[in-house]
Short mmCIF file of C-alpha atoms in Angstrom, two decimals:
data_model
loop_
_atom_site.label_atom_id
_atom_site.label_comp_id
_atom_site.label_asym_id
_atom_site.label_seq_id
_atom_site.Cartn_x
_atom_site.Cartn_y
_atom_site.Cartn_z
CA MET A 1 10.67 -16.77 61.89
CA THR A 2 13.85 -18.26 63.81
CA THR A 3 14.40 -17.90 67.21
CA SER A 4 17.13 -18.88 69.44
CA ALA A 5 18.72 -18.52 73.00
CA THR A 6 21.89 -18.86 74.82
CA LEU A 7 22.84 -18.34 78.36
CA LEU A 8 26.72 -17.45 78.72
CA THR A 9 27.94 -17.24 82.25
CA LEU A 10 31.20 -16.03 83.19
CA ASP A 11 33.24 -14.92 86.09
CA SER A 12 34.20 -11.42 86.59
CA ASP A 13 37.61 -11.76 85.47
CA PRO A 14 38.92 -9.66 82.80
CA THR A 15 40.96 -12.67 81.22
CA LYS A 16 37.58 -14.27 80.69
CA LEU A 17 36.58 -11.44 78.31
CA GLY A 18 38.49 -12.77 75.29
CA ASP A 19 36.56 -15.88 75.03
CA LEU A 20 33.39 -14.05 75.51
CA GLN A 21 34.08 -11.84 72.44
CA ALA A 22 34.84 -14.65 70.27
CA ARG A 23 31.70 -16.59 71.51
CA VAL A 24 29.35 -13.57 71.05
CA ASP A 25 30.65 -12.59 67.75
CA ALA A 26 30.24 -16.10 66.44
CA LEU A 27 26.72 -15.85 67.96
CA CYS A 28 25.99 -12.62 66.00
CA ARG A 29 27.22 -13.79 62.90
CA ASP A 30 25.33 -16.94 62.83
CA ALA A 31 22.25 -14.72 63.58
CA GLY A 32 22.69 -12.90 60.30
CA LEU A 33 24.66 -9.73 61.09
CA ASP A 34 27.81 -9.27 58.80
CA SER A 35 31.22 -8.91 59.88
CA LEU A 36 31.08 -5.42 60.88
CA ALA A 37 27.89 -5.20 62.46
CA ALA A 38 28.82 -8.42 64.47
CA CYS A 39 31.99 -6.73 65.72
CA GLU A 40 30.05 -3.45 66.32
CA PHE A 41 27.31 -5.12 68.76
CA THR A 42 29.98 -7.54 70.35
CA THR A 43 31.95 -4.36 71.01
CA ALA A 44 28.83 -3.08 72.89
CA ILE A 45 28.05 -6.40 74.63
CA ILE A 46 32.15 -6.39 75.64
CA GLU A 47 31.95 -2.73 76.76
CA ALA A 48 29.11 -3.42 78.97
CA VAL A 49 30.63 -6.48 80.67
CA THR A 50 33.82 -4.96 80.91
CA ASN A 51 31.98 -1.77 83.05
CA SER A 52 30.60 -4.36 85.29
CA ILE A 53 33.86 -5.97 86.14
CA LYS A 54 35.69 -2.83 86.47
CA HIS A 55 33.38 -0.44 87.97
CA GLY A 56 30.64 -2.89 89.67
CA TYR A 57 32.91 -5.62 90.93
CA LEU A 58 35.93 -3.35 91.09
CA GLY A 59 38.01 -5.70 89.21
CA GLU A 60 37.55 -8.49 91.61
CA PRO A 61 37.17 -12.16 90.17
CA GLY A 62 34.90 -14.62 91.54
CA HIS A 63 31.48 -12.96 90.79
CA PRO A 64 29.09 -14.27 88.42
CA ILE A 65 28.06 -12.42 85.34
CA ARG A 66 25.18 -13.67 82.98
CA VAL A 67 24.78 -12.60 79.37
CA HIS A 68 21.49 -14.06 78.13
CA TRP A 69 21.75 -13.86 74.24
CA ARG A 70 18.54 -14.23 72.15
CA ARG A 71 17.78 -13.91 68.58
CA ALA A 72 14.21 -12.84 67.81
CA HIS A 73 12.96 -12.71 64.30
CA ASP A 74 14.18 -9.16 63.55
CA SER A 75 16.72 -8.37 66.06
CA ILE A 76 19.42 -9.77 68.71
CA ASP A 77 18.36 -9.35 72.14
CA ILE A 78 21.11 -9.41 74.88
CA GLU A 79 20.26 -9.20 78.61
CA ILE A 80 23.43 -8.84 81.09
CA ARG A 81 22.79 -9.28 84.92
CA ASP A 82 25.10 -9.06 87.66
CA ARG A 83 24.90 -8.31 91.51
CA ALA A 84 27.52 -5.74 91.52
CA GLN A 85 27.11 -2.31 92.85
CA PRO A 86 24.76 -0.52 90.80
CA PRO A 87 26.19 2.27 88.22
CA PRO A 88 25.56 5.66 88.58
CA ALA A 89 22.15 6.96 88.00
CA GLY A 90 21.69 7.88 84.33
CA PHE A 91 25.03 6.50 83.34
CA LEU A 92 23.85 5.62 79.79
CA ASP A 93 22.84 9.09 79.18
CA HIS A 94 26.39 10.28 79.33
CA ALA A 95 26.99 9.17 75.63
CA GLU A 96 29.19 11.74 74.35
CA MET A 97 32.27 10.68 72.64
CA PRO A 98 35.38 12.06 74.59
CA PRO A 99 37.95 13.97 72.42
CA PRO A 100 40.40 11.67 70.49
CA ASP A 101 43.32 12.23 72.60
CA ALA A 102 41.52 11.25 75.85
CA GLU A 103 42.97 7.94 77.22
CA SER A 104 39.53 6.94 78.72
CA GLY A 105 35.63 7.46 78.93
CA ARG A 106 34.70 5.73 75.43
CA GLY A 107 33.01 2.75 76.63
CA ILE A 108 29.25 4.39 77.29
CA ALA A 109 29.58 6.00 74.00
CA MET A 110 30.49 2.84 72.24
CA ILE A 111 27.57 1.09 73.77
CA ARG A 112 25.03 3.64 72.56
CA ALA A 113 26.77 3.98 69.15
CA TYR A 114 26.72 -0.01 68.38
CA ALA A 115 23.46 -0.84 70.04
CA ASP A 116 20.21 0.23 68.64
CA SER A 117 18.78 0.28 72.14
CA ALA A 118 20.11 0.21 75.73
CA ARG A 119 18.16 0.15 78.98
CA TYR A 120 19.25 -0.27 82.60
CA ALA A 121 17.13 -1.27 85.41
CA ARG A 122 18.01 -2.56 89.03
CA VAL A 123 15.72 -5.50 89.60
CA ASP A 124 15.75 -7.50 92.93
CA ASP A 125 19.31 -6.47 93.92
CA GLU A 126 20.59 -7.05 90.13
CA ASN A 127 21.88 -4.79 87.40
CA VAL A 128 20.04 -5.50 84.42
CA LEU A 129 21.24 -4.12 81.27
CA ASN A 130 19.21 -4.72 78.01
CA LEU A 131 20.89 -4.12 74.52
CA THR A 132 19.29 -4.75 71.13
CA ARG A 133 20.67 -4.59 67.73
CA ARG A 134 18.21 -5.02 64.57
CA LEU A 135 18.78 -7.66 62.11
CA MET B 1 51.53 -11.31 76.66
CA GLN B 2 54.79 -10.42 75.13
CA PHE B 3 54.51 -8.39 71.79
CA ALA B 4 56.51 -9.19 69.06
CA HIS B 5 59.05 -6.35 68.56
CA GLU B 6 61.87 -5.61 66.40
CA ASN B 7 64.09 -2.55 65.84
CA ARG B 8 64.61 -1.51 62.15
CA ASP B 9 67.02 1.56 61.83
CA GLY B 10 66.02 3.00 65.14
CA ILE B 11 62.49 2.83 64.51
CA ASP B 12 60.81 0.25 66.81
CA ILE B 13 58.06 -1.94 65.12
CA VAL B 14 55.50 -3.98 67.23
CA ARG B 15 53.20 -6.56 66.11
CA LEU B 16 49.89 -6.10 68.07
CA PRO B 17 47.67 -9.25 68.89
CA GLU B 18 44.61 -10.69 67.78
CA ARG B 19 42.72 -8.65 70.41
CA LEU B 20 43.28 -5.63 72.33
CA MET B 21 40.96 -5.08 75.35
CA MET B 22 40.72 -4.76 79.09
CA ALA B 23 42.54 -7.70 80.41
CA ASP B 24 45.82 -6.65 78.53
CA ALA B 25 45.50 -2.89 78.64
CA ALA B 26 47.81 -2.48 81.52
CA ASP B 27 50.39 -4.75 80.62
CA ALA B 28 49.96 -3.51 76.76
CA LYS B 29 50.57 0.10 77.81
CA ALA B 30 53.60 -0.67 80.14
CA GLN B 31 55.19 -2.54 77.37
CA LEU B 32 54.67 0.07 74.69
CA LYS B 33 55.75 2.79 77.25
CA ALA B 34 59.16 0.89 78.01
CA ILE B 35 59.82 0.38 74.25
CA LEU B 36 59.35 4.27 73.42
CA LEU B 37 61.35 5.20 76.58
CA ASN B 38 64.16 2.74 75.54
CA GLY B 39 64.09 3.65 71.92
CA SER B 40 63.99 6.86 69.78
CA GLY B 41 60.05 7.39 70.36
CA ARG B 42 59.35 6.59 66.88
CA LEU B 43 57.14 3.52 67.04
CA ILE B 44 55.16 1.81 64.21
CA LEU B 45 52.34 -0.73 65.22
CA ASP B 46 51.35 -3.53 63.06
CA LEU B 47 47.44 -3.99 63.35
CA THR B 48 47.22 -6.72 60.71
CA GLN B 49 46.50 -9.39 63.05
CA THR B 50 44.02 -7.22 65.25
CA GLY B 51 40.48 -8.05 64.67
CA PHE B 52 38.95 -6.53 67.75
CA MET B 53 39.71 -3.64 69.96
CA ASP B 54 37.70 -2.13 72.89
CA SER B 55 37.88 1.29 74.59
CA SER B 56 40.56 0.00 76.62
CA GLY B 57 42.50 -0.93 73.60
CA CYS B 58 41.88 2.46 72.29
CA GLY B 59 43.11 4.19 75.35
CA THR B 60 46.43 2.01 75.09
CA LEU B 61 47.10 3.42 71.83
CA VAL B 62 46.62 6.96 72.65
CA GLY B 63 48.61 6.52 75.91
CA SER B 64 51.46 5.42 73.69
CA LEU B 65 50.82 8.38 71.27
CA GLN B 66 51.20 10.81 73.93
CA THR B 67 54.47 9.23 75.30
CA ALA B 68 55.89 9.12 71.86
CA ARG B 69 55.21 12.80 71.14
CA LYS B 70 56.37 13.93 74.77
CA GLN B 71 59.92 12.47 73.38
CA GLY B 72 59.60 14.13 69.96
CA GLY B 73 58.56 10.98 68.14
CA ASP B 74 55.32 9.60 66.93
CA VAL B 75 53.45 6.45 66.50
CA TYR B 76 52.17 5.29 63.08
CA LEU B 77 49.86 2.68 62.28
CA PHE B 78 49.75 -0.02 59.57
CA GLY B 79 47.65 -3.13 58.62
CA MET B 80 44.02 -1.72 59.88
CA GLY B 81 41.38 -4.14 59.21
CA ASN B 82 37.60 -2.86 58.51
CA ASN B 83 36.58 -3.14 62.14
CA VAL B 84 39.25 -1.47 63.73
CA ARG B 85 38.87 1.20 60.94
CA ALA B 86 35.46 1.67 61.71
CA LEU B 87 36.17 1.97 65.50
CA PHE B 88 38.74 4.52 64.84
CA GLU B 89 36.22 6.62 62.59
CA LEU B 90 33.49 6.29 65.58
CA THR B 91 36.07 7.28 68.26
CA LYS B 92 37.92 10.03 65.73
CA LEU B 93 41.36 8.30 66.37
CA HIS B 94 42.00 8.39 62.75
CA THR B 95 42.38 12.25 63.28
CA ILE B 96 45.21 11.90 65.60
CA PHE B 97 47.09 8.81 64.00
CA ARG B 98 48.85 8.51 60.88
CA ILE B 99 47.53 5.37 59.27
CA PHE B 100 49.52 3.52 56.53
CA ASP B 101 48.40 0.51 54.25
CA ASP B 102 51.53 -1.48 54.96
CA GLU B 103 54.87 -1.23 57.03
CA LYS B 104 56.88 -0.11 53.87
CA ALA B 105 54.56 3.06 53.77
CA ALA B 106 54.93 3.36 57.33
CA LEU B 107 58.64 3.12 57.56
CA ARG B 108 59.17 5.46 54.65
CA ALA B 109 56.95 8.15 56.07
CA MET B 110 58.64 7.91 59.63
CA PRO B 111 61.22 10.86 60.00
#
């Protein structure tokens, strides 16, 4: 059984998302996900961090977001922590994909589709989102 | 980020970047809109280099499609890799865009 963990810290600056995408995708591939699965789970993580920046911090740079990446023996477990304003209650339940001609509203549905589990909690003034993808 | 853009016989062709995501979405949307409004409304997007797209990227493409169709034009896509194709199937975007294997086929089909 191989386990490993990495902490990725980024600023709430949308221009940092490209670097995060590349890093997370590489970690997922190294952990054993194939190219498509790595891209899918990376998309879920990027959508979650994007939500934190866009809706939590209202697009304002200068706030830390921590992405804890952990490879367990049969899964990749991600924990995303920030101190932004909390999302609306039950936001993860609104997972219906909007119609194809909608210009927005796909983020949560993509998170739910590409992660095997998604859980949110507010802990000590922090938003904590846990995402898991089975290997 | 400035998109590579050319016009061939009145049809605009734009090469999209490696990633299409939130950071670039507003700029990308503005560039594509300007190209459509200054042109014939017929736009072909080259996705050959695009390996990653998020929901903002999807919104950018849908926005350009709506702008084009309001002008009586259309947006065709080609060069889509497996990752973006899977995203299009999840989001059903493949039902509203015409998608071609290569540039020649997209150019041939564009009225």
